């Protein structure tokens, strides 16, 4: 930590700050600039001190030097994290596409959707059984019934399933069905939930909050990693800005920034980051071109009957076309799109 | 809902949209402008349809006419909501000040803080026992031990206590100690938690998320009200913007906007909305001047020893001065600052 | 400037950075933390170097220590800037209210408006003769004819006039009529214009751009001050955020932040910062409560006939009520509202 | 325009709004919903009325139906605009890359840069002679001398030149040297300048302001087109958001949104939209993958000596590698990268 003093800070003010730091058992280091004095702290400073020192007279600003995340940082773990989920290998060169409807609406719908997205080239099936809806009057999901349908769809198609967990007391139940636990944007800083999915050891797909900085996302991942669970996939899904032509603003910069800062796999959800189906293919291509390790796409067999997010869902034929485009981009960036999981019949 | 068609939409495209709406049992209403056709929907449209119609050829945009919140809307309940908490009357002209440290750090600290803020003029004591911290390595709160200390501080000073609940499985426990359950900004859209505090019937202080629109805040309140719990206080605490001189940007406009849109009481938390103790008094005055019904202020007996948020906490003497300034502003807007709760000794 | 090296920066990488700095004639200063090395630069670094050093291997980040503005900084000029414009004294305790229509629409309209706002308590008359309109099809202002009407309105009421200058080649003309030259939000970084109004020596009202940080505003002021013109009033007028209930988000924090960072007077324009007339009084009160030195308010004798910005303009009676409320707030913060300028008849 | 009335609007309030509209010579059209009445306006409403009607009692909101831009809208001109600049054909399938240093610093530097970027594959040379710098103390450009060096660089390499014009009184001078006039982000709403470059008839590269919505950009283009100048290229260069890891946030969504809304060519400037050279290649690939018609890249022969924007400039070798990557992406989206202009010696 560096403490930047006011231009007019007195020698006594500088001395008082130093004394206080040293009384906390840390060393200090003075740098007299032409204009200001900067006090560096030597030793392991606890974050609280960053703030406390703002109360000393003569202090202008405090600049942190260390980054607050360690386990998720590439500086401390330079190699990409690698782990497998039902035959899908994350953390390597292969690109994965997660697809499916926003919500599980019925047994028929999710099984039809699973077959459609598998046919079109998806590697995993997404679908919400427990739905975080902005309105209490909107469809809230089928709950455990939906989980059972997802499991059936997995059996029918071989696709691993990704589904959202909204509360720490759901983790055990959902982990019995799901292959990957999704933490939604609105729960990115639900710390009780982060700890619980960390403890579960299950693979986690962690979506960035719409008001969260990249550093906040990495700190949220840190909560999971700190429980000993390394299987975390990060997902950019758009942030809130002043632009209103799209539901959110895709932070495409976040893709190369995250790939540089962390060893965790990073995917993009262009359905939420745009909010309009007609922009999803373009932003999918952009995501892979920017270096994303995968995509999560909303696909509904009949979007004009969808119970949620119909406006941003693709029809299966359009999704198949998107997969073809993404493969061309993957080739351009010299990465393979992963092979689809094998279809293992329950009877075999 | 109004469906705005493209300039070049064909008669068939217009007809198809109408047919689909009517097949859903709703009426339509055509408005041929000089440039575009607008299709109005007559009847109670479910929100999902808003999105589905985006898939019809020739549709340009969809404009919602109804607001999505009802119970929290002043249009449907024009009079201010009124309720009492340990002698404090919310929903009237009286202004309330909640104050106390960010976290309960020890029995001595919270009791000292309670005495200090009472002496300075506060109406309720705030303090976190369970803390949502950005970093897993930061102090996470004393848990139930902290709740017990808060209760002791209440007994010593007569001040009702406000403390945060972070997870639906904590609601029952915390409601045994707290007078008002706080939902933090990061949990504003933790819908499981919203439902649970709604069911509890306990008074709730609901903080706006840092990436949440005013409409999102009202929808979050709607979740609580939809459970039959009317005792909800809304709290503006700053939003994320590009400005970096302050931790957040106080959305002062939200005060009169919320007072116009909803019948619920609205308070301001200038400690979080600025992030710097030196701006807290100015923004407290601004909040009351803009029409806020109260304030929530971080006060620590010794900010330079605070285990969290020390940089934005006020010393008791500065807080006492702030209360004096706020009283002058309250007079200027012709509102009384509430009387402090009576001090009821357990022995009496 | 501080250069923060990567955790894994090699001694050679550190040495190379130091050598390059020293080859530029500057000293360096090494601070070895537990985790990272920080290189401080001793001497007057030119801003360009901040960026160039990012190309050296092993560099993580660069942190500026000095602030880029000097002449506008309170650190270098601690006392408030003071100057007078036709009997109005800026830079002291007195609060000023600028009011008038968005645009000068006719001789009758501006003279009626001037009388109305004077009667209600305004200190200066605002009105645009040259209008920066988002649409080329909107009313663009009366031009020099409008300036002449403004001058006539000044003669009739004694109110100094504030009007916008949109281009460097208009400065000479407009300075012949106006008492204060307004730089609009969209021209805040029109550096040619800033230099020209700086050279003119005329008092300047500089509005913050809707996408501008506080530091950008102070740098824009620096351009004017660097020409030897000290008569600059800063104006917060709202920034662009994701909130859509209001046209802009009033950055109320900017008021105490600016008062702390600069010695220049700071006013608030709640008409633009909210965009809705019904919120203007509340945000006016908030601005003065937060420490603003004045207000700029859109008032139109007949808002429902206004050729621009009718939705945010107040009727004269509402403005008179606003002035009464502002006076009460001024009393609460122990500041006087300035006396109105004397009415000097041309014939006397 | 649709006027949405309050839930509780009285018949008289509805009648008053209708009467006022009809007194302006326009028709109205009533739509009685279950909850609210909506009044549609038939005829060509002037934008001012949108705002005036907000003053009528009982009005909740006003929703515009028409888009404010016409000449730049694809709805009115569905085919892509096409025009040529020194052999480069804009508006077709071909992709163009503009490259060069932020500023012209010397004759040698710009000629070296021109040769380097041509060798690496650029189609046009960028470089500022007049520089809009945030600080008055930063290098402000070489002025006309810089223009002459640019012309010399064009002669040496055959590359058309793009350079910024900051003020309406510079247009004539700069148009004598430049092939494309650049309007910078800070001047996007300098309407006097927009009109002047419109009148000049010269090709214009219009950069989006950092606080500007997509609609604002299209309205700025409308100013140029309204003067009869159709040769406008739009450029996304990042917007201001709360994310601080990058200088701006690339609004990648804006690429497909603009391609859908307008017939004008759209390019991306990843140097400014990221602010860090290490992310420029990834975001360049993303831009072309998303459908951009070209790129504008800062390249400096010696970035660690650059007088401006060194941190985001690429070295020539890295730029050459970027061009290779962009060509692969162009192939993936089935578009050709344009052939480079022929090298025409002055003597021939």
Short mmCIF file of N, CA and C in Angstrom, two decimals, chain C residues 20 46-49 51-56 68-71 130-138 140 166-170 186-192 195 210-213 215-216 219-220 222-223 226 240 242 244 247 275-278 303-315 318, chain D residues 20 46-49 51-56 68-71 130-138 140 166-170 186-192 195 210-213 215-216 219-220 222-223 226 240 242 244 247 275-278 303-315 318:
data_model
loop_
_atom_site.label_atom_id
_atom_site.label_comp_id
_atom_site.label_asym_id
_atom_site.label_seq_id
_atom_site.Cartn_x
_atom_site.Cartn_y
_atom_site.Cartn_z
N UNK C 20 15.89 3.41 -18.19
CA UNK C 20 15.17 4.25 -19.15
C UNK C 20 14.73 5.57 -18.50
N UNK C 46 7.00 14.10 -17.46
CA UNK C 46 6.01 14.56 -18.43
C UNK C 46 4.95 13.48 -18.61
N UNK C 47 3.71 13.88 -18.82
CA UNK C 47 2.63 12.90 -18.82
C UNK C 47 2.85 11.77 -19.82
N UNK C 48 3.47 12.06 -20.92
CA UNK C 48 3.64 11.03 -21.95
C UNK C 48 4.32 9.80 -21.38
N UNK C 49 5.26 10.02 -20.47
CA UNK C 49 6.03 8.88 -19.98
C UNK C 49 5.17 7.87 -19.26
N UNK C 51 2.59 6.61 -20.14
CA UNK C 51 2.11 5.61 -21.06
C UNK C 51 3.24 4.81 -21.69
N UNK C 52 4.32 5.50 -22.00
CA UNK C 52 5.40 4.80 -22.70
C UNK C 52 5.90 3.63 -21.89
N UNK C 53 5.96 3.80 -20.57
CA UNK C 53 6.58 2.77 -19.73
C UNK C 53 5.76 1.47 -19.72
N UNK C 54 4.50 1.57 -20.14
CA UNK C 54 3.67 0.35 -20.22
C UNK C 54 4.23 -0.67 -21.19
N UNK C 55 5.14 -0.25 -22.08
CA UNK C 55 5.70 -1.18 -23.06
C UNK C 55 6.88 -1.98 -22.53
N UNK C 56 7.37 -1.62 -21.33
CA UNK C 56 8.51 -2.37 -20.80
C UNK C 56 8.03 -3.69 -20.20
N UNK C 68 -3.14 16.25 -12.41
CA UNK C 68 -2.74 16.93 -13.66
C UNK C 68 -3.11 18.41 -13.71
N UNK C 69 -3.97 18.87 -12.81
CA UNK C 69 -4.35 20.28 -12.87
C UNK C 69 -3.65 21.01 -11.72
N UNK C 70 -3.24 22.21 -12.00
CA UNK C 70 -2.52 23.01 -11.01
C UNK C 70 -3.28 24.31 -10.71
N UNK C 71 -3.54 25.07 -11.78
CA UNK C 71 -4.13 26.41 -11.58
C UNK C 71 -5.53 26.31 -10.97
N UNK C 130 -27.62 30.96 -29.53
CA UNK C 130 -27.08 29.90 -30.40
C UNK C 130 -27.28 28.59 -29.63
N UNK C 131 -28.02 27.65 -30.22
CA UNK C 131 -28.42 26.46 -29.45
C UNK C 131 -27.78 25.19 -30.00
N UNK C 132 -27.11 24.43 -29.16
CA UNK C 132 -26.58 23.13 -29.59
C UNK C 132 -27.70 22.09 -29.49
N UNK C 133 -28.32 21.76 -30.58
CA UNK C 133 -29.44 20.82 -30.52
C UNK C 133 -29.04 19.46 -31.06
N UNK C 134 -29.45 18.44 -30.39
CA UNK C 134 -29.12 17.07 -30.81
C UNK C 134 -29.57 16.81 -32.25
N UNK C 135 -30.69 17.38 -32.63
CA UNK C 135 -31.22 17.15 -33.97
C UNK C 135 -31.02 18.37 -34.86
N UNK C 136 -30.58 18.14 -36.11
CA UNK C 136 -30.44 19.28 -37.04
C UNK C 136 -31.80 19.86 -37.42
N UNK C 137 -32.86 19.13 -37.10
CA UNK C 137 -34.20 19.58 -37.47
C UNK C 137 -34.87 20.37 -36.35
N UNK C 138 -34.22 20.47 -35.19
CA UNK C 138 -34.79 21.23 -34.08
C UNK C 138 -34.44 22.71 -34.23
N UNK C 140 -32.78 26.05 -33.87
CA UNK C 140 -31.35 26.24 -33.63
C UNK C 140 -31.02 27.59 -32.98
N UNK C 166 -20.81 28.45 -28.82
CA UNK C 166 -20.66 27.09 -29.31
C UNK C 166 -19.41 26.88 -30.13
N UNK C 167 -18.72 27.97 -30.46
CA UNK C 167 -17.63 27.83 -31.40
C UNK C 167 -16.65 28.96 -31.17
N UNK C 168 -15.38 28.70 -31.41
CA UNK C 168 -14.37 29.72 -31.10
C UNK C 168 -14.60 30.98 -31.93
N UNK C 169 -15.15 30.86 -33.12
CA UNK C 169 -15.33 32.07 -33.94
C UNK C 169 -16.54 32.90 -33.51
N UNK C 170 -17.31 32.43 -32.51
CA UNK C 170 -18.42 33.23 -31.98
C UNK C 170 -18.02 34.05 -30.74
N UNK C 186 -21.71 19.66 -24.12
CA UNK C 186 -21.20 18.98 -25.31
C UNK C 186 -19.91 19.60 -25.83
N UNK C 187 -19.59 20.80 -25.36
CA UNK C 187 -18.36 21.48 -25.76
C UNK C 187 -17.32 21.54 -24.65
N UNK C 188 -17.55 20.80 -23.58
CA UNK C 188 -16.63 20.90 -22.44
C UNK C 188 -15.19 20.57 -22.82
N UNK C 189 -15.03 19.71 -23.83
CA UNK C 189 -13.67 19.40 -24.26
C UNK C 189 -13.42 19.88 -25.70
N UNK C 190 -14.09 20.97 -26.07
CA UNK C 190 -13.78 21.66 -27.31
C UNK C 190 -12.64 22.61 -26.96
N UNK C 191 -11.42 22.09 -27.12
CA UNK C 191 -10.27 22.79 -26.54
C UNK C 191 -9.99 24.12 -27.24
N UNK C 192 -10.32 24.21 -28.54
CA UNK C 192 -10.12 25.46 -29.24
C UNK C 192 -11.01 26.55 -28.62
N UNK C 195 -9.68 27.61 -25.14
CA UNK C 195 -8.56 28.56 -25.23
C UNK C 195 -9.08 29.96 -25.58
N UNK C 210 -21.49 15.26 -20.12
CA UNK C 210 -22.30 14.17 -19.55
C UNK C 210 -21.51 12.86 -19.43
N UNK C 211 -20.38 12.80 -20.11
CA UNK C 211 -19.52 11.62 -19.97
C UNK C 211 -18.18 11.99 -19.35
N UNK C 212 -18.13 13.15 -18.69
CA UNK C 212 -16.85 13.65 -18.17
C UNK C 212 -16.68 13.37 -16.69
N UNK C 213 -15.50 12.92 -16.32
CA UNK C 213 -15.15 12.78 -14.91
C UNK C 213 -14.89 14.16 -14.30
N UNK C 215 -12.27 15.04 -12.81
CA UNK C 215 -10.93 15.45 -13.24
C UNK C 215 -10.93 16.05 -14.64
N UNK C 216 -11.76 15.53 -15.52
CA UNK C 216 -11.85 16.11 -16.87
C UNK C 216 -12.37 17.54 -16.82
N UNK C 219 -9.63 19.74 -15.68
CA UNK C 219 -8.65 19.95 -16.75
C UNK C 219 -9.19 20.91 -17.80
N UNK C 220 -10.50 20.86 -18.05
CA UNK C 220 -11.09 21.81 -19.00
C UNK C 220 -10.98 23.23 -18.44
N UNK C 222 -8.72 24.18 -16.45
CA UNK C 222 -7.29 24.50 -16.52
C UNK C 222 -6.94 25.17 -17.86
N UNK C 223 -7.56 24.72 -18.93
CA UNK C 223 -7.33 25.34 -20.24
C UNK C 223 -7.67 26.83 -20.22
N UNK C 226 -5.25 28.69 -17.82
CA UNK C 226 -3.89 28.77 -18.37
C UNK C 226 -3.73 29.95 -19.33
N UNK C 240 -24.27 10.71 -17.47
CA UNK C 240 -24.95 9.58 -18.08
C UNK C 240 -24.71 8.33 -17.25
N UNK C 242 -26.84 4.30 -16.07
CA UNK C 242 -27.83 3.31 -16.54
C UNK C 242 -29.24 3.63 -16.08
N UNK C 244 -32.75 5.25 -15.98
CA UNK C 244 -33.51 5.89 -17.06
C UNK C 244 -34.74 6.65 -16.56
N UNK C 247 -33.47 12.06 -16.97
CA UNK C 247 -32.67 12.23 -18.19
C UNK C 247 -31.19 12.00 -17.93
N UNK C 275 -34.07 16.57 -15.83
CA UNK C 275 -34.82 16.51 -17.08
C UNK C 275 -36.33 16.52 -16.90
N UNK C 276 -36.79 16.65 -15.67
CA UNK C 276 -38.23 16.70 -15.41
C UNK C 276 -38.52 17.84 -14.44
N UNK C 277 -39.41 18.72 -14.82
CA UNK C 277 -39.67 19.89 -13.99
C UNK C 277 -40.09 19.51 -12.57
N UNK C 278 -40.76 18.36 -12.41
CA UNK C 278 -41.28 18.06 -11.08
C UNK C 278 -40.20 17.69 -10.07
N UNK C 303 -44.25 27.10 -20.38
CA UNK C 303 -43.47 25.90 -20.76
C UNK C 303 -44.14 25.06 -21.82
N UNK C 304 -45.50 25.06 -21.85
CA UNK C 304 -46.13 24.18 -22.82
C UNK C 304 -46.11 24.79 -24.22
N UNK C 305 -45.43 25.94 -24.37
CA UNK C 305 -45.19 26.47 -25.71
C UNK C 305 -43.70 26.59 -26.02
N UNK C 306 -42.87 26.11 -25.11
CA UNK C 306 -41.42 26.27 -25.28
C UNK C 306 -40.93 25.56 -26.53
N UNK C 307 -39.98 26.20 -27.23
CA UNK C 307 -39.42 25.59 -28.43
C UNK C 307 -38.31 24.60 -28.12
N UNK C 308 -37.88 24.55 -26.87
CA UNK C 308 -36.88 23.55 -26.49
C UNK C 308 -36.96 23.32 -24.99
N UNK C 309 -36.70 22.08 -24.59
CA UNK C 309 -36.60 21.72 -23.17
C UNK C 309 -37.83 22.09 -22.35
N UNK C 310 -39.01 22.10 -22.98
CA UNK C 310 -40.21 22.46 -22.23
C UNK C 310 -40.45 21.55 -21.04
N UNK C 311 -40.09 20.30 -21.18
CA UNK C 311 -40.42 19.33 -20.13
C UNK C 311 -39.68 19.54 -18.83
N UNK C 312 -38.56 20.25 -18.90
CA UNK C 312 -37.81 20.46 -17.67
C UNK C 312 -37.90 21.90 -17.20
N UNK C 313 -38.64 22.74 -17.92
CA UNK C 313 -38.76 24.15 -17.53
C UNK C 313 -39.85 24.34 -16.49
N UNK C 314 -39.60 25.27 -15.58
CA UNK C 314 -40.59 25.61 -14.56
C UNK C 314 -41.43 26.79 -15.01
N UNK C 315 -42.67 26.81 -14.56
CA UNK C 315 -43.47 28.01 -14.70
C UNK C 315 -42.99 29.04 -13.69
N UNK C 318 -43.96 28.44 -10.02
CA UNK C 318 -43.23 27.34 -9.37
C UNK C 318 -41.80 27.76 -9.08
N UNK D 20 -55.34 20.17 -26.77
CA UNK D 20 -54.10 20.89 -27.02
C UNK D 20 -53.41 20.37 -28.28
N UNK D 46 -43.65 17.94 -34.06
CA UNK D 46 -42.32 18.51 -33.92
C UNK D 46 -41.75 18.07 -32.56
N UNK D 47 -40.45 17.86 -32.52
CA UNK D 47 -39.87 17.26 -31.31
C UNK D 47 -40.19 18.05 -30.04
N UNK D 48 -40.31 19.37 -30.16
CA UNK D 48 -40.54 20.17 -28.96
C UNK D 48 -41.79 19.73 -28.21
N UNK D 49 -42.79 19.29 -28.98
CA UNK D 49 -44.04 18.95 -28.31
C UNK D 49 -43.89 17.78 -27.35
N UNK D 51 -41.89 17.37 -25.18
CA UNK D 51 -41.58 17.83 -23.84
C UNK D 51 -42.69 18.69 -23.25
N UNK D 52 -43.28 19.50 -24.09
CA UNK D 52 -44.29 20.42 -23.57
C UNK D 52 -45.43 19.69 -22.88
N UNK D 53 -45.80 18.55 -23.47
CA UNK D 53 -46.98 17.85 -22.97
C UNK D 53 -46.77 17.30 -21.55
N UNK D 54 -45.50 17.23 -21.13
CA UNK D 54 -45.21 16.76 -19.77
C UNK D 54 -45.82 17.68 -18.71
N UNK D 55 -46.18 18.90 -19.11
CA UNK D 55 -46.74 19.83 -18.13
C UNK D 55 -48.24 19.67 -17.92
N UNK D 56 -48.89 18.84 -18.74
CA UNK D 56 -50.32 18.67 -18.55
C UNK D 56 -50.60 17.71 -17.40
N UNK D 68 -35.53 9.83 -34.51
CA UNK D 68 -35.25 11.23 -34.86
C UNK D 68 -34.35 11.40 -36.08
N UNK D 69 -33.67 10.34 -36.49
CA UNK D 69 -32.78 10.48 -37.65
C UNK D 69 -33.46 9.84 -38.86
N UNK D 70 -33.27 10.46 -40.00
CA UNK D 70 -33.89 9.97 -41.24
C UNK D 70 -32.82 9.63 -42.27
N UNK D 71 -31.97 10.63 -42.57
CA UNK D 71 -31.00 10.45 -43.66
C UNK D 71 -30.00 9.35 -43.34
N UNK D 130 -3.39 18.46 -35.43
CA UNK D 130 -4.00 19.28 -34.37
C UNK D 130 -4.56 18.28 -33.35
N UNK D 131 -4.12 18.35 -32.12
CA UNK D 131 -4.44 17.32 -31.15
C UNK D 131 -5.33 17.83 -30.02
N UNK D 132 -6.46 17.20 -29.77
CA UNK D 132 -7.28 17.56 -28.61
C UNK D 132 -6.74 16.86 -27.38
N UNK D 133 -6.00 17.55 -26.56
CA UNK D 133 -5.39 16.91 -25.40
C UNK D 133 -6.12 17.32 -24.12
N UNK D 134 -6.36 16.38 -23.27
CA UNK D 134 -7.03 16.64 -22.00
C UNK D 134 -6.31 17.72 -21.20
N UNK D 135 -5.00 17.73 -21.28
CA UNK D 135 -4.23 18.71 -20.51
C UNK D 135 -3.67 19.79 -21.40
N UNK D 136 -3.78 21.07 -20.96
CA UNK D 136 -3.19 22.15 -21.75
C UNK D 136 -1.67 22.08 -21.76
N UNK D 137 -1.12 21.26 -20.88
CA UNK D 137 0.34 21.17 -20.78
C UNK D 137 0.90 20.04 -21.64
N UNK D 138 0.02 19.24 -22.27
CA UNK D 138 0.49 18.16 -23.13
C UNK D 138 0.78 18.69 -24.52
N UNK D 140 0.53 19.57 -28.16
CA UNK D 140 -0.72 19.94 -28.82
C UNK D 140 -0.69 19.71 -30.34
N UNK D 166 -10.51 20.00 -35.39
CA UNK D 166 -11.02 20.26 -34.05
C UNK D 166 -11.96 21.45 -33.99
N UNK D 167 -12.05 22.22 -35.09
CA UNK D 167 -12.77 23.47 -35.00
C UNK D 167 -13.25 23.84 -36.40
N UNK D 168 -14.40 24.49 -36.47
CA UNK D 168 -14.98 24.78 -37.78
C UNK D 168 -14.05 25.66 -38.62
N UNK D 169 -13.25 26.51 -37.98
CA UNK D 169 -12.39 27.38 -38.78
C UNK D 169 -11.14 26.66 -39.30
N UNK D 170 -10.96 25.39 -38.94
CA UNK D 170 -9.83 24.62 -39.49
C UNK D 170 -10.23 23.80 -40.71
N UNK D 186 -14.52 13.87 -28.56
CA UNK D 186 -14.86 15.04 -27.74
C UNK D 186 -15.61 16.11 -28.53
N UNK D 187 -15.55 16.00 -29.84
CA UNK D 187 -16.24 16.97 -30.70
C UNK D 187 -17.45 16.36 -31.39
N UNK D 188 -17.89 15.19 -30.99
CA UNK D 188 -18.98 14.52 -31.71
C UNK D 188 -20.24 15.36 -31.72
N UNK D 189 -20.42 16.20 -30.69
CA UNK D 189 -21.59 17.06 -30.67
C UNK D 189 -21.20 18.54 -30.75
N UNK D 190 -20.09 18.81 -31.43
CA UNK D 190 -19.72 20.18 -31.78
C UNK D 190 -20.46 20.46 -33.08
N UNK D 191 -21.67 20.98 -32.93
CA UNK D 191 -22.58 21.02 -34.08
C UNK D 191 -22.10 21.99 -35.16
N UNK D 192 -21.40 23.05 -34.76
CA UNK D 192 -20.88 23.99 -35.75
C UNK D 192 -19.87 23.28 -36.65
N UNK D 195 -21.65 20.81 -39.05
CA UNK D 195 -22.23 21.48 -40.21
C UNK D 195 -21.15 21.84 -41.23
N UNK D 210 -17.58 9.57 -25.83
CA UNK D 210 -17.46 8.56 -24.77
C UNK D 210 -18.69 8.53 -23.86
N UNK D 211 -19.51 9.56 -23.93
CA UNK D 211 -20.76 9.57 -23.16
C UNK D 211 -21.97 9.58 -24.08
N UNK D 212 -21.77 9.21 -25.34
CA UNK D 212 -22.85 9.33 -26.34
C UNK D 212 -23.54 7.98 -26.57
N UNK D 213 -24.85 8.03 -26.62
CA UNK D 213 -25.62 6.86 -27.02
C UNK D 213 -25.49 6.64 -28.53
N UNK D 215 -27.89 6.46 -30.56
CA UNK D 215 -28.78 7.43 -31.20
C UNK D 215 -28.14 8.81 -31.34
N UNK D 216 -27.34 9.20 -30.35
CA UNK D 216 -26.65 10.49 -30.43
C UNK D 216 -25.66 10.49 -31.60
N UNK D 219 -27.56 10.89 -34.76
CA UNK D 219 -28.02 12.28 -34.91
C UNK D 219 -26.86 13.18 -35.31
N UNK D 220 -25.66 12.91 -34.80
CA UNK D 220 -24.49 13.70 -35.20
C UNK D 220 -24.21 13.48 -36.68
N UNK D 222 -26.41 12.71 -38.81
CA UNK D 222 -27.51 13.39 -39.51
C UNK D 222 -27.17 14.85 -39.82
N UNK D 223 -26.46 15.49 -38.91
CA UNK D 223 -26.04 16.88 -39.14
C UNK D 223 -25.18 16.99 -40.40
N UNK D 226 -27.29 16.07 -43.54
CA UNK D 226 -28.28 17.10 -43.84
C UNK D 226 -27.68 18.24 -44.68
N UNK D 240 -17.70 5.33 -21.67
CA UNK D 240 -17.35 5.41 -20.25
C UNK D 240 -18.29 4.53 -19.44
N UNK D 242 -18.33 1.95 -15.51
CA UNK D 242 -17.70 1.82 -14.19
C UNK D 242 -16.48 0.92 -14.20
N UNK D 244 -12.82 -0.26 -14.65
CA UNK D 244 -11.58 0.53 -14.67
C UNK D 244 -10.36 -0.26 -15.14
N UNK D 247 -9.29 1.55 -20.31
CA UNK D 247 -9.54 2.99 -20.33
C UNK D 247 -11.01 3.30 -20.65
N UNK D 275 -7.38 1.06 -24.57
CA UNK D 275 -6.37 1.89 -23.91
C UNK D 275 -5.10 1.16 -23.53
N UNK D 276 -5.03 -0.12 -23.88
CA UNK D 276 -3.81 -0.90 -23.57
C UNK D 276 -3.41 -1.69 -24.80
N UNK D 277 -2.17 -1.53 -25.22
CA UNK D 277 -1.73 -2.18 -26.46
C UNK D 277 -1.94 -3.69 -26.40
N UNK D 278 -1.84 -4.30 -25.20
CA UNK D 278 -1.90 -5.77 -25.17
C UNK D 278 -3.28 -6.33 -25.47
N UNK D 303 6.97 3.09 -29.71
CA UNK D 303 5.94 3.52 -28.74
C UNK D 303 6.52 4.08 -27.45
N UNK D 304 7.70 3.58 -27.05
CA UNK D 304 8.19 4.07 -25.77
C UNK D 304 8.82 5.45 -25.92
N UNK D 305 8.75 6.04 -27.12
CA UNK D 305 9.14 7.45 -27.26
C UNK D 305 7.97 8.32 -27.72
N UNK D 306 6.78 7.74 -27.80
CA UNK D 306 5.64 8.48 -28.34
C UNK D 306 5.30 9.69 -27.47
N UNK D 307 4.93 10.79 -28.11
CA UNK D 307 4.58 12.00 -27.37
C UNK D 307 3.12 11.97 -26.89
N UNK D 308 2.34 11.00 -27.35
CA UNK D 308 0.96 10.86 -26.85
C UNK D 308 0.50 9.43 -27.06
N UNK D 309 -0.31 8.96 -26.14
CA UNK D 309 -0.96 7.64 -26.27
C UNK D 309 0.01 6.49 -26.48
N UNK D 310 1.23 6.60 -25.97
CA UNK D 310 2.19 5.53 -26.15
C UNK D 310 1.70 4.19 -25.61
N UNK D 311 0.94 4.23 -24.55
CA UNK D 311 0.53 2.99 -23.88
C UNK D 311 -0.42 2.14 -24.68
N UNK D 312 -1.10 2.77 -25.63
CA UNK D 312 -2.03 1.99 -26.42
C UNK D 312 -1.55 1.77 -27.85
N UNK D 313 -0.38 2.27 -28.17
CA UNK D 313 0.15 2.12 -29.53
C UNK D 313 0.87 0.79 -29.68
N UNK D 314 0.75 0.22 -30.87
CA UNK D 314 1.44 -1.02 -31.18
C UNK D 314 2.76 -0.72 -31.87
N UNK D 315 3.72 -1.61 -31.65
CA UNK D 315 4.93 -1.58 -32.46
C UNK D 315 4.59 -2.14 -33.85
N UNK D 318 4.12 -5.95 -34.12
CA UNK D 318 2.86 -6.44 -33.53
C UNK D 318 1.68 -6.08 -34.42
#
